[in-house]
PDB file of C-alpha atoms in Angstrom:
ATOM      1  CA  UNK A   1     124.801  15.574  52.329  1.00  0.00           C
ATOM      2  CA  UNK A   2     123.484  19.128  52.248  1.00  0.00           C
ATOM      3  CA  UNK A   3     125.409  21.392  49.895  1.00  0.00           C
ATOM      4  CA  UNK A   4     126.050  24.899  51.269  1.00  0.00           C
ATOM      5  CA  UNK A   5     126.491  28.025  49.210  1.00  0.00           C
ATOM      6  CA  UNK A   6     127.865  31.375  50.333  1.00  0.00           C
ATOM      7  CA  UNK A   7     126.818  32.060  53.926  1.00  0.00           C
ATOM      8  CA  UNK A   8     125.953  28.447  54.742  1.00  0.00           C
ATOM      9  CA  UNK A   9     122.564  28.654  53.022  1.00  0.00           C
ATOM     10  CA  UNK A  10     121.391  25.194  51.940  1.00  0.00           C
ATOM     11  CA  UNK A  11     120.680  24.742  48.247  1.00  0.00           C
ATOM     12  CA  UNK A  12     116.935  25.058  47.670  1.00  0.00           C
ATOM     13  CA  UNK A  13     116.244  26.744  51.017  1.00  0.00           C
ATOM     14  CA  UNK A  14     114.133  29.909  50.837  1.00  0.00           C
ATOM     15  CA  UNK A  15     115.976  33.186  51.109  1.00  0.00           C
ATOM     16  CA  UNK A  16     114.990  35.817  53.646  1.00  0.00           C
ATOM     17  CA  UNK A  17     113.202  37.761  50.903  1.00  0.00           C
ATOM     18  CA  UNK A  18     111.368  34.658  49.761  1.00  0.00           C
ATOM     19  CA  UNK A  19     110.289  33.853  53.311  1.00  0.00           C
ATOM     20  CA  UNK A  20     108.452  37.195  53.543  1.00  0.00           C
ATOM     21  CA  UNK A  21     107.006  36.860  50.064  1.00  0.00           C
ATOM     22  CA  UNK A  22     109.114  39.313  48.081  1.00  0.00           C
ATOM     23  CA  UNK A  23     110.441  37.015  45.387  1.00  0.00           C
ATOM     24  CA  UNK A  24     108.714  33.635  45.563  1.00  0.00           C
ATOM     25  CA  UNK A  25     106.406  33.232  42.535  1.00  0.00           C
ATOM     26  CA  UNK A  26     103.903  31.368  44.692  1.00  0.00           C
ATOM     27  CA  UNK A  27     103.721  33.949  47.471  1.00  0.00           C
ATOM     28  CA  UNK A  28     104.212  37.252  45.663  1.00  0.00           C
ATOM     29  CA  UNK A  29     101.481  39.645  46.815  1.00  0.00           C
ATOM     30  CA  UNK A  30      99.054  40.455  44.006  1.00  0.00           C
ATOM     31  CA  UNK A  31      97.313  43.488  45.504  1.00  0.00           C
ATOM     32  CA  UNK A  32      98.539  46.704  47.142  1.00  0.00           C
ATOM     33  CA  UNK A  33      97.025  45.779  50.510  1.00  0.00           C
ATOM     34  CA  UNK A  34      98.565  42.307  50.505  1.00  0.00           C
ATOM     35  CA  UNK A  35     101.933  43.770  49.550  1.00  0.00           C
ATOM     36  CA  UNK A  36     101.730  46.220  52.449  1.00  0.00           C
ATOM     37  CA  UNK A  37     100.578  43.803  55.117  1.00  0.00           C
ATOM     38  CA  UNK A  38     102.140  40.506  53.974  1.00  0.00           C
ATOM     39  CA  UNK A  39      99.104  38.651  55.310  1.00  0.00           C
ATOM     40  CA  UNK A  40      95.534  37.815  54.264  1.00  0.00           C
ATOM     41  CA  UNK A  41      93.299  40.857  54.406  1.00  0.00           C
ATOM     42  CA  UNK A  42      90.308  40.740  56.743  1.00  0.00           C
ATOM     43  CA  UNK A  43      87.740  43.242  57.925  1.00  0.00           C
ATOM     44  CA  UNK A  44      84.545  43.640  59.887  1.00  0.00           C
ATOM     45  CA  UNK A  45      81.588  43.043  57.558  1.00  0.00           C
ATOM     46  CA  UNK A  46      77.997  43.640  58.605  1.00  0.00           C
ATOM     47  CA  UNK A  47      76.351  42.044  55.563  1.00  0.00           C
ATOM     48  CA  UNK A  48      76.163  41.958  51.788  1.00  0.00           C
ATOM     49  CA  UNK A  49      73.245  42.149  49.405  1.00  0.00           C
ATOM     50  CA  UNK A  50      72.153  42.712  45.810  1.00  0.00           C
ATOM     51  CA  UNK A  51      70.369  45.993  45.143  1.00  0.00           C
ATOM     52  CA  UNK A  52      69.082  47.877  42.132  1.00  0.00           C
ATOM     53  CA  UNK A  53      68.864  51.629  41.710  1.00  0.00           C
ATOM     54  CA  UNK A  54      69.894  52.814  45.184  1.00  0.00           C
ATOM     55  CA  UNK A  55      73.623  52.115  45.524  1.00  0.00           C
ATOM     56  CA  UNK A  56      74.858  53.191  42.103  1.00  0.00           C
ATOM     57  CA  UNK A  57      73.871  52.355  38.537  1.00  0.00           C
ATOM     58  CA  UNK A  58      72.365  48.987  37.641  1.00  0.00           C
ATOM     59  CA  UNK A  59      72.188  45.938  39.854  1.00  0.00           C
ATOM     60  CA  UNK A  60      75.009  45.953  42.385  1.00  0.00           C
ATOM     61  CA  UNK A  61      76.698  43.676  44.858  1.00  0.00           C
ATOM     62  CA  UNK A  62      76.810  45.808  47.988  1.00  0.00           C
ATOM     63  CA  UNK A  63      79.118  45.042  50.903  1.00  0.00           C
ATOM     64  CA  UNK A  64      78.193  46.794  54.136  1.00  0.00           C
ATOM     65  CA  UNK A  65      81.201  47.265  56.389  1.00  0.00           C
ATOM     66  CA  UNK A  66      80.723  47.711  60.129  1.00  0.00           C
ATOM     67  CA  UNK A  67      81.778  50.806  62.016  1.00  0.00           C
ATOM     68  CA  UNK A  68      81.163  54.522  61.482  1.00  0.00           C
ATOM     69  CA  UNK A  69      82.651  57.667  63.053  1.00  0.00           C
ATOM     70  CA  UNK A  70      79.365  59.568  62.592  1.00  0.00           C
ATOM     71  CA  UNK A  71      76.214  59.229  64.677  1.00  0.00           C
ATOM     72  CA  UNK A  72      73.549  60.450  62.263  1.00  0.00           C
ATOM     73  CA  UNK A  73      70.187  61.071  63.885  1.00  0.00           C
ATOM     74  CA  UNK A  74      68.337  59.505  60.951  1.00  0.00           C
ATOM     75  CA  UNK A  75      70.664  56.550  60.311  1.00  0.00           C
ATOM     76  CA  UNK A  76      68.569  53.661  58.998  1.00  0.00           C
ATOM     77  CA  UNK A  77      71.306  51.125  59.793  1.00  0.00           C
ATOM     78  CA  UNK A  78      72.334  51.952  63.383  1.00  0.00           C
ATOM     79  CA  UNK A  79      73.412  48.318  63.723  1.00  0.00           C
ATOM     80  CA  UNK A  80      76.386  49.188  61.498  1.00  0.00           C
ATOM     81  CA  UNK A  81      77.665  52.019  63.696  1.00  0.00           C
ATOM     82  CA  UNK A  82      80.058  49.887  65.744  1.00  0.00           C
ATOM     83  CA  UNK A  83      82.752  47.733  64.179  1.00  0.00           C
ATOM     84  CA  UNK A  84      82.208  45.029  66.774  1.00  0.00           C
ATOM     85  CA  UNK A  85      78.710  44.490  65.377  1.00  0.00           C
ATOM     86  CA  UNK A  86      80.228  43.039  62.208  1.00  0.00           C
ATOM     87  CA  UNK A  87      81.684  39.634  61.470  1.00  0.00           C
ATOM     88  CA  UNK A  88      85.397  39.181  60.874  1.00  0.00           C
ATOM     89  CA  UNK A  89      85.520  38.261  57.189  1.00  0.00           C
ATOM     90  CA  UNK A  90      88.296  37.706  54.679  1.00  0.00           C
ATOM     91  CA  UNK A  91      88.510  39.575  51.421  1.00  0.00           C
ATOM     92  CA  UNK A  92      88.620  36.175  49.718  1.00  0.00           C
ATOM     93  CA  UNK A  93      85.159  35.375  51.079  1.00  0.00           C
ATOM     94  CA  UNK A  94      83.677  38.667  49.871  1.00  0.00           C
ATOM     95  CA  UNK A  95      85.177  38.289  46.404  1.00  0.00           C
ATOM     96  CA  UNK A  96      83.993  34.671  46.163  1.00  0.00           C
ATOM     97  CA  UNK A  97      80.446  35.761  47.015  1.00  0.00           C
ATOM     98  CA  UNK A  98      80.479  38.654  44.527  1.00  0.00           C
ATOM     99  CA  UNK A  99      81.832  36.351  41.810  1.00  0.00           C
ATOM    100  CA  UNK A 100      78.602  34.330  41.923  1.00  0.00           C
ATOM    101  CA  UNK A 101      76.676  37.249  40.462  1.00  0.00           C
ATOM    102  CA  UNK A 102      79.122  38.889  38.040  1.00  0.00           C
ATOM    103  CA  UNK A 103      77.405  37.712  34.839  1.00  0.00           C
ATOM    104  CA  UNK A 104      74.032  39.031  35.990  1.00  0.00           C
ATOM    105  CA  UNK A 105      75.545  42.254  37.343  1.00  0.00           C
ATOM    106  CA  UNK A 106      77.420  43.046  34.141  1.00  0.00           C
ATOM    107  CA  UNK A 107      74.348  42.322  32.018  1.00  0.00           C
ATOM    108  CA  UNK A 108      72.435  44.946  34.027  1.00  0.00           C
ATOM    109  CA  UNK A 109      75.133  47.581  33.639  1.00  0.00           C
ATOM    110  CA  UNK A 110      75.769  47.367  37.358  1.00  0.00           C
ATOM    111  CA  UNK A 111      78.777  46.778  39.557  1.00  0.00           C
ATOM    112  CA  UNK A 112      79.871  46.584  43.172  1.00  0.00           C
ATOM    113  CA  UNK A 113      79.464  49.124  45.957  1.00  0.00           C
ATOM    114  CA  UNK A 114      81.164  49.236  49.336  1.00  0.00           C
ATOM    115  CA  UNK A 115      78.957  50.911  51.901  1.00  0.00           C
ATOM    116  CA  UNK A 116      78.466  50.807  55.643  1.00  0.00           C
ATOM    117  CA  UNK A 117      78.790  52.044  58.206  1.00  0.00           C
ATOM    118  CA  UNK A 118      81.716  53.952  56.799  1.00  0.00           C
ATOM    119  CA  UNK A 119      84.065  52.002  54.503  1.00  0.00           C
ATOM    120  CA  UNK A 120      86.969  54.384  55.094  1.00  0.00           C
ATOM    121  CA  UNK A 121      87.061  53.381  58.753  1.00  0.00           C
ATOM    122  CA  UNK A 122      88.688  50.195  57.367  1.00  0.00           C
ATOM    123  CA  UNK A 123      90.786  51.631  54.523  1.00  0.00           C
ATOM    124  CA  UNK A 124      93.133  48.659  53.992  1.00  0.00           C
ATOM    125  CA  UNK A 125      90.263  46.181  53.793  1.00  0.00           C
ATOM    126  CA  UNK A 126      88.155  48.490  51.617  1.00  0.00           C
ATOM    127  CA  UNK A 127      91.131  49.114  49.321  1.00  0.00           C
ATOM    128  CA  UNK A 128      91.724  45.395  48.946  1.00  0.00           C
ATOM    129  CA  UNK A 129      88.086  44.814  48.020  1.00  0.00           C
ATOM    130  CA  UNK A 130      87.999  47.659  45.497  1.00  0.00           C
ATOM    131  CA  UNK A 131      91.186  46.456  43.824  1.00  0.00           C
ATOM    132  CA  UNK A 132      89.969  42.896  43.473  1.00  0.00           C
ATOM    133  CA  UNK A 133      86.387  43.770  42.511  1.00  0.00           C
ATOM    134  CA  UNK A 134      87.727  45.940  39.698  1.00  0.00           C
ATOM    135  CA  UNK A 135      90.734  43.950  38.479  1.00  0.00           C
ATOM    136  CA  UNK A 136      89.747  40.347  39.223  1.00  0.00           C
ATOM    137  CA  UNK A 137      86.006  40.515  38.593  1.00  0.00           C
ATOM    138  CA  UNK A 138      85.971  43.432  36.142  1.00  0.00           C
ATOM    139  CA  UNK A 139      83.174  45.257  37.960  1.00  0.00           C
ATOM    140  CA  UNK A 140      82.309  48.945  38.030  1.00  0.00           C
ATOM    141  CA  UNK A 141      83.089  50.092  41.571  1.00  0.00           C
ATOM    142  CA  UNK A 142      81.455  52.639  43.863  1.00  0.00           C
ATOM    143  CA  UNK A 143      82.297  53.971  47.318  1.00  0.00           C
ATOM    144  CA  UNK A 144      79.405  55.105  49.534  1.00  0.00           C
ATOM    145  CA  UNK A 145      80.880  57.508  52.088  1.00  0.00           C
ATOM    146  CA  UNK A 146      80.257  60.542  54.251  1.00  0.00           C
ATOM    147  CA  UNK A 147      83.700  61.809  53.255  1.00  0.00           C
ATOM    148  CA  UNK A 148      84.569  62.518  56.885  1.00  0.00           C
ATOM    149  CA  UNK A 149      87.509  60.091  56.676  1.00  0.00           C
ATOM    150  CA  UNK A 150      88.428  61.025  53.120  1.00  0.00           C
ATOM    151  CA  UNK A 151      92.069  61.533  54.085  1.00  0.00           C
ATOM    152  CA  UNK A 152      92.286  57.760  54.601  1.00  0.00           C
ATOM    153  CA  UNK A 153      91.511  57.098  50.926  1.00  0.00           C
ATOM    154  CA  UNK A 154      94.865  56.811  49.170  1.00  0.00           C
ATOM    155  CA  UNK A 155      95.279  57.856  45.554  1.00  0.00           C
ATOM    156  CA  UNK A 156      95.821  54.181  44.745  1.00  0.00           C
ATOM    157  CA  UNK A 157      92.462  53.303  46.273  1.00  0.00           C
ATOM    158  CA  UNK A 158      90.714  56.091  44.399  1.00  0.00           C
ATOM    159  CA  UNK A 159      92.139  54.817  41.112  1.00  0.00           C
ATOM    160  CA  UNK A 160      90.225  51.591  41.762  1.00  0.00           C
ATOM    161  CA  UNK A 161      86.957  53.468  42.403  1.00  0.00           C
ATOM    162  CA  UNK A 162      84.813  54.514  39.449  1.00  0.00           C
ATOM    163  CA  UNK A 163      82.131  56.428  41.345  1.00  0.00           C
ATOM    164  CA  UNK A 164      81.838  58.065  44.763  1.00  0.00           C
ATOM    165  CA  UNK A 165      78.429  58.361  46.412  1.00  0.00           C
ATOM    166  CA  UNK A 166      79.114  61.323  48.690  1.00  0.00           C
ATOM    167  CA  UNK A 167      76.698  62.114  51.514  1.00  0.00           C
ATOM    168  CA  UNK A 168      76.566  65.824  52.291  1.00  0.00           C
ATOM    169  CA  UNK A 169      74.261  65.962  55.283  1.00  0.00           C
ATOM    170  CA  UNK A 170      73.956  69.736  55.597  1.00  0.00           C
ATOM    171  CA  UNK A 171      75.576  72.990  54.531  1.00  0.00           C
ATOM    172  CA  UNK A 172      74.904  74.818  57.783  1.00  0.00           C
ATOM    173  CA  UNK A 173      77.759  73.815  60.090  1.00  0.00           C
ATOM    174  CA  UNK A 174      75.678  73.794  63.263  1.00  0.00           C
ATOM    175  CA  UNK A 175      73.033  71.618  61.641  1.00  0.00           C
ATOM    176  CA  UNK A 176      75.684  69.272  60.309  1.00  0.00           C
ATOM    177  CA  UNK A 177      77.117  68.811  63.790  1.00  0.00           C
ATOM    178  CA  UNK A 178      73.638  68.319  65.236  1.00  0.00           C
ATOM    179  CA  UNK A 179      72.870  65.645  62.642  1.00  0.00           C
ATOM    180  CA  UNK A 180      76.195  63.782  62.758  1.00  0.00           C
ATOM    181  CA  UNK A 181      78.054  64.850  65.941  1.00  0.00           C
ATOM    182  CA  UNK A 182      80.979  65.692  63.638  1.00  0.00           C
ATOM    183  CA  UNK A 183      82.367  68.619  61.627  1.00  0.00           C
ATOM    184  CA  UNK A 184      81.512  69.310  57.977  1.00  0.00           C
ATOM    185  CA  UNK A 185      84.916  70.513  56.735  1.00  0.00           C
ATOM    186  CA  UNK A 186      86.545  67.080  56.143  1.00  0.00           C
ATOM    187  CA  UNK A 187      83.709  66.195  53.759  1.00  0.00           C
ATOM    188  CA  UNK A 188      84.179  69.419  51.816  1.00  0.00           C
ATOM    189  CA  UNK A 189      87.932  68.846  51.628  1.00  0.00           C
ATOM    190  CA  UNK A 190      87.369  65.339  50.273  1.00  0.00           C
ATOM    191  CA  UNK A 191      84.867  66.645  47.731  1.00  0.00           C
ATOM    192  CA  UNK A 192      87.447  69.152  46.445  1.00  0.00           C
ATOM    193  CA  UNK A 193      90.057  66.392  46.199  1.00  0.00           C
ATOM    194  CA  UNK A 194      87.678  64.215  44.178  1.00  0.00           C
ATOM    195  CA  UNK A 195      86.982  67.161  41.871  1.00  0.00           C
ATOM    196  CA  UNK A 196      90.705  67.760  41.380  1.00  0.00           C
ATOM    197  CA  UNK A 197      91.096  64.095  40.413  1.00  0.00           C
ATOM    198  CA  UNK A 198      88.121  64.256  38.040  1.00  0.00           C
ATOM    199  CA  UNK A 199      86.391  61.461  39.915  1.00  0.00           C
ATOM    200  CA  UNK A 200      82.678  61.059  39.152  1.00  0.00           C
ATOM    201  CA  UNK A 201      80.488  61.881  42.155  1.00  0.00           C
ATOM    202  CA  UNK A 202      76.826  61.429  43.019  1.00  0.00           C
ATOM    203  CA  UNK A 203      75.863  63.679  45.921  1.00  0.00           C
ATOM    204  CA  UNK A 204      73.320  62.373  48.411  1.00  0.00           C
ATOM    205  CA  UNK A 205      71.274  64.762  50.503  1.00  0.00           C
ATOM    206  CA  UNK A 206      68.687  63.607  53.039  1.00  0.00           C
ATOM    207  CA  UNK A 207      65.777  66.036  53.329  1.00  0.00           C
ATOM    208  CA  UNK A 208      64.572  66.118  56.950  1.00  0.00           C
ATOM    209  CA  UNK A 209      61.680  68.465  57.781  1.00  0.00           C
ATOM    210  CA  UNK A 210      62.658  70.921  60.481  1.00  0.00           C
ATOM    211  CA  UNK A 211      66.300  69.885  60.338  1.00  0.00           C
ATOM    212  CA  UNK A 212      67.923  70.026  56.886  1.00  0.00           C
ATOM    213  CA  UNK A 213      65.095  71.380  54.724  1.00  0.00           C
ATOM    214  CA  UNK A 214      65.648  75.125  55.180  1.00  0.00           C
ATOM    215  CA  UNK A 215      65.934  76.644  51.668  1.00  0.00           C
ATOM    216  CA  UNK A 216      69.212  78.370  52.593  1.00  0.00           C
ATOM    217  CA  UNK A 217      70.666  75.047  53.735  1.00  0.00           C
ATOM    218  CA  UNK A 218      69.622  73.264  50.540  1.00  0.00           C
ATOM    219  CA  UNK A 219      70.921  76.201  48.517  1.00  0.00           C
ATOM    220  CA  UNK A 220      74.307  75.937  50.218  1.00  0.00           C
ATOM    221  CA  UNK A 221      74.694  72.248  49.379  1.00  0.00           C
ATOM    222  CA  UNK A 222      73.479  72.855  45.826  1.00  0.00           C
ATOM    223  CA  UNK A 223      75.848  75.781  45.192  1.00  0.00           C
ATOM    224  CA  UNK A 224      78.792  73.803  46.518  1.00  0.00           C
ATOM    225  CA  UNK A 225      77.960  70.684  44.494  1.00  0.00           C
ATOM    226  CA  UNK A 226      77.391  72.764  41.382  1.00  0.00           C
ATOM    227  CA  UNK A 227      80.772  74.447  41.744  1.00  0.00           C
ATOM    228  CA  UNK A 228      82.755  71.181  41.728  1.00  0.00           C
ATOM    229  CA  UNK A 229      82.298  70.223  38.073  1.00  0.00           C
ATOM    230  CA  UNK A 230      82.312  66.463  38.647  1.00  0.00           C
ATOM    231  CA  UNK A 231      78.874  65.878  40.209  1.00  0.00           C
ATOM    232  CA  UNK A 232      76.785  64.001  37.656  1.00  0.00           C
ATOM    233  CA  UNK A 233      73.743  63.405  39.851  1.00  0.00           C
ATOM    234  CA  UNK A 234      72.145  64.466  43.127  1.00  0.00           C
ATOM    235  CA  UNK A 235      69.881  62.115  45.048  1.00  0.00           C
ATOM    236  CA  UNK A 236      67.433  64.051  47.193  1.00  0.00           C
ATOM    237  CA  UNK A 237      66.416  61.415  49.699  1.00  0.00           C
ATOM    238  CA  UNK A 238      63.240  61.940  51.732  1.00  0.00           C
ATOM    239  CA  UNK A 239      63.690  61.243  55.431  1.00  0.00           C
ATOM    240  CA  UNK A 240      61.952  58.066  56.584  1.00  0.00           C
ATOM    241  CA  UNK A 241      61.647  56.110  59.806  1.00  0.00           C
ATOM    242  CA  UNK A 242      62.182  52.597  58.462  1.00  0.00           C
ATOM    243  CA  UNK A 243      65.173  52.161  60.768  1.00  0.00           C
ATOM    244  CA  UNK A 244      63.340  53.157  63.947  1.00  0.00           C
ATOM    245  CA  UNK A 245      62.759  49.558  65.015  1.00  0.00           C
ATOM    246  CA  UNK A 246      66.531  48.934  64.805  1.00  0.00           C
ATOM    247  CA  UNK A 247      67.191  51.879  67.123  1.00  0.00           C
ATOM    248  CA  UNK A 248      64.666  50.522  69.580  1.00  0.00           C
ATOM    249  CA  UNK A 249      66.088  46.989  69.379  1.00  0.00           C
ATOM    250  CA  UNK A 250      69.517  48.413  70.213  1.00  0.00           C
ATOM    251  CA  UNK A 251      68.021  50.370  73.127  1.00  0.00           C
ATOM    252  CA  UNK A 252      69.114  53.624  71.493  1.00  0.00           C
ATOM    253  CA  UNK A 253      66.904  56.751  71.561  1.00  0.00           C
ATOM    254  CA  UNK A 254      65.516  57.644  68.146  1.00  0.00           C
ATOM    255  CA  UNK A 255      65.195  61.400  68.537  1.00  0.00           C
ATOM    256  CA  UNK A 256      63.397  61.904  65.198  1.00  0.00           C
ATOM    257  CA  UNK A 257      60.481  59.643  66.092  1.00  0.00           C
ATOM    258  CA  UNK A 258      58.014  62.534  65.824  1.00  0.00           C
ATOM    259  CA  UNK A 259      59.523  64.012  62.648  1.00  0.00           C
ATOM    260  CA  UNK A 260      57.323  63.537  59.569  1.00  0.00           C
ATOM    261  CA  UNK A 261      58.594  62.512  56.166  1.00  0.00           C
ATOM    262  CA  UNK A 262      58.677  65.361  53.640  1.00  0.00           C
ATOM    263  CA  UNK A 263      55.828  65.543  51.176  1.00  0.00           C
ATOM    264  CA  UNK A 264      56.304  65.368  47.382  1.00  0.00           C
ATOM    265  CA  UNK A 265      56.062  69.160  47.140  1.00  0.00           C
ATOM    266  CA  UNK A 266      58.927  69.624  49.600  1.00  0.00           C
ATOM    267  CA  UNK A 267      61.091  67.103  47.760  1.00  0.00           C
ATOM    268  CA  UNK A 268      60.352  68.726  44.401  1.00  0.00           C
ATOM    269  CA  UNK A 269      61.206  72.155  45.780  1.00  0.00           C
ATOM    270  CA  UNK A 270      64.574  70.885  46.966  1.00  0.00           C
ATOM    271  CA  UNK A 271      65.246  69.256  43.592  1.00  0.00           C
ATOM    272  CA  UNK A 272      64.521  72.541  41.820  1.00  0.00           C
ATOM    273  CA  UNK A 273      67.159  74.281  43.928  1.00  0.00           C
ATOM    274  CA  UNK A 274      69.765  71.738  42.816  1.00  0.00           C
ATOM    275  CA  UNK A 275      68.606  71.938  39.206  1.00  0.00           C
ATOM    276  CA  UNK A 276      69.008  75.737  39.308  1.00  0.00           C
ATOM    277  CA  UNK A 277      72.730  75.080  39.783  1.00  0.00           C
ATOM    278  CA  UNK A 278      72.921  72.915  36.674  1.00  0.00           C
ATOM    279  CA  UNK A 279      72.671  69.609  38.509  1.00  0.00           C
ATOM    280  CA  UNK A 280      70.555  66.572  37.682  1.00  0.00           C
ATOM    281  CA  UNK A 281      68.441  65.905  40.757  1.00  0.00           C
ATOM    282  CA  UNK A 282      66.464  62.703  41.216  1.00  0.00           C
TER     283      UNK A 282
END
């Protein structure tokens, strides 16, 4: 015979709290995202890869999330612009894949980077990955972002991020909108927030002849980055057309098809402008 206690609750039956995972030792959420959603965390993932020297220090496990609110004219991964172009993937699967390489990654002084697309378009999924990459796998973590959706990064998420790779596409507002179809101010606001938190930042600036290479434009980005106090490196990235075939395959017009890559002298001149503001430019 079933023994009833209190409000006719059978002995050994789960309580209401236990049924939603609040008290059961076997179902207690272990991450902030799981605690908030009470379900397995999934997101749209385009791909993952191992890289060295381009997505943060050392060899890194890089997860490319699908979807981006920007439409950069020189995007070399236009196939990541739409979230539907990714594959629905669980955080468990991403962590299991990254775990295969942790010994090698740590030996190289590397870590894990979440890129895209724009990771902050999927803030719950990105936050789950950062938390588990850092606390379960013990990896140095980096966020590669335009900063346009910086308001979606909670303070809890930022605590799980060791480094932010912040793309500042242009200082001139009209040029920024021409390049991205968006406004610059959200990126600047996010940069100030990161500085207030003392979060290490690497600024990325793509040098495009005839578009972003005007000395006054470079000077504006350099002065801003130099004023923050938390930018430890600036990557001056020469424009290239390696992604043109992807644009064509997607039947999207690549408007910079006739734009040349900058020469070494142009890149060096831009680096000197950043260095004049006390920044290490590479």
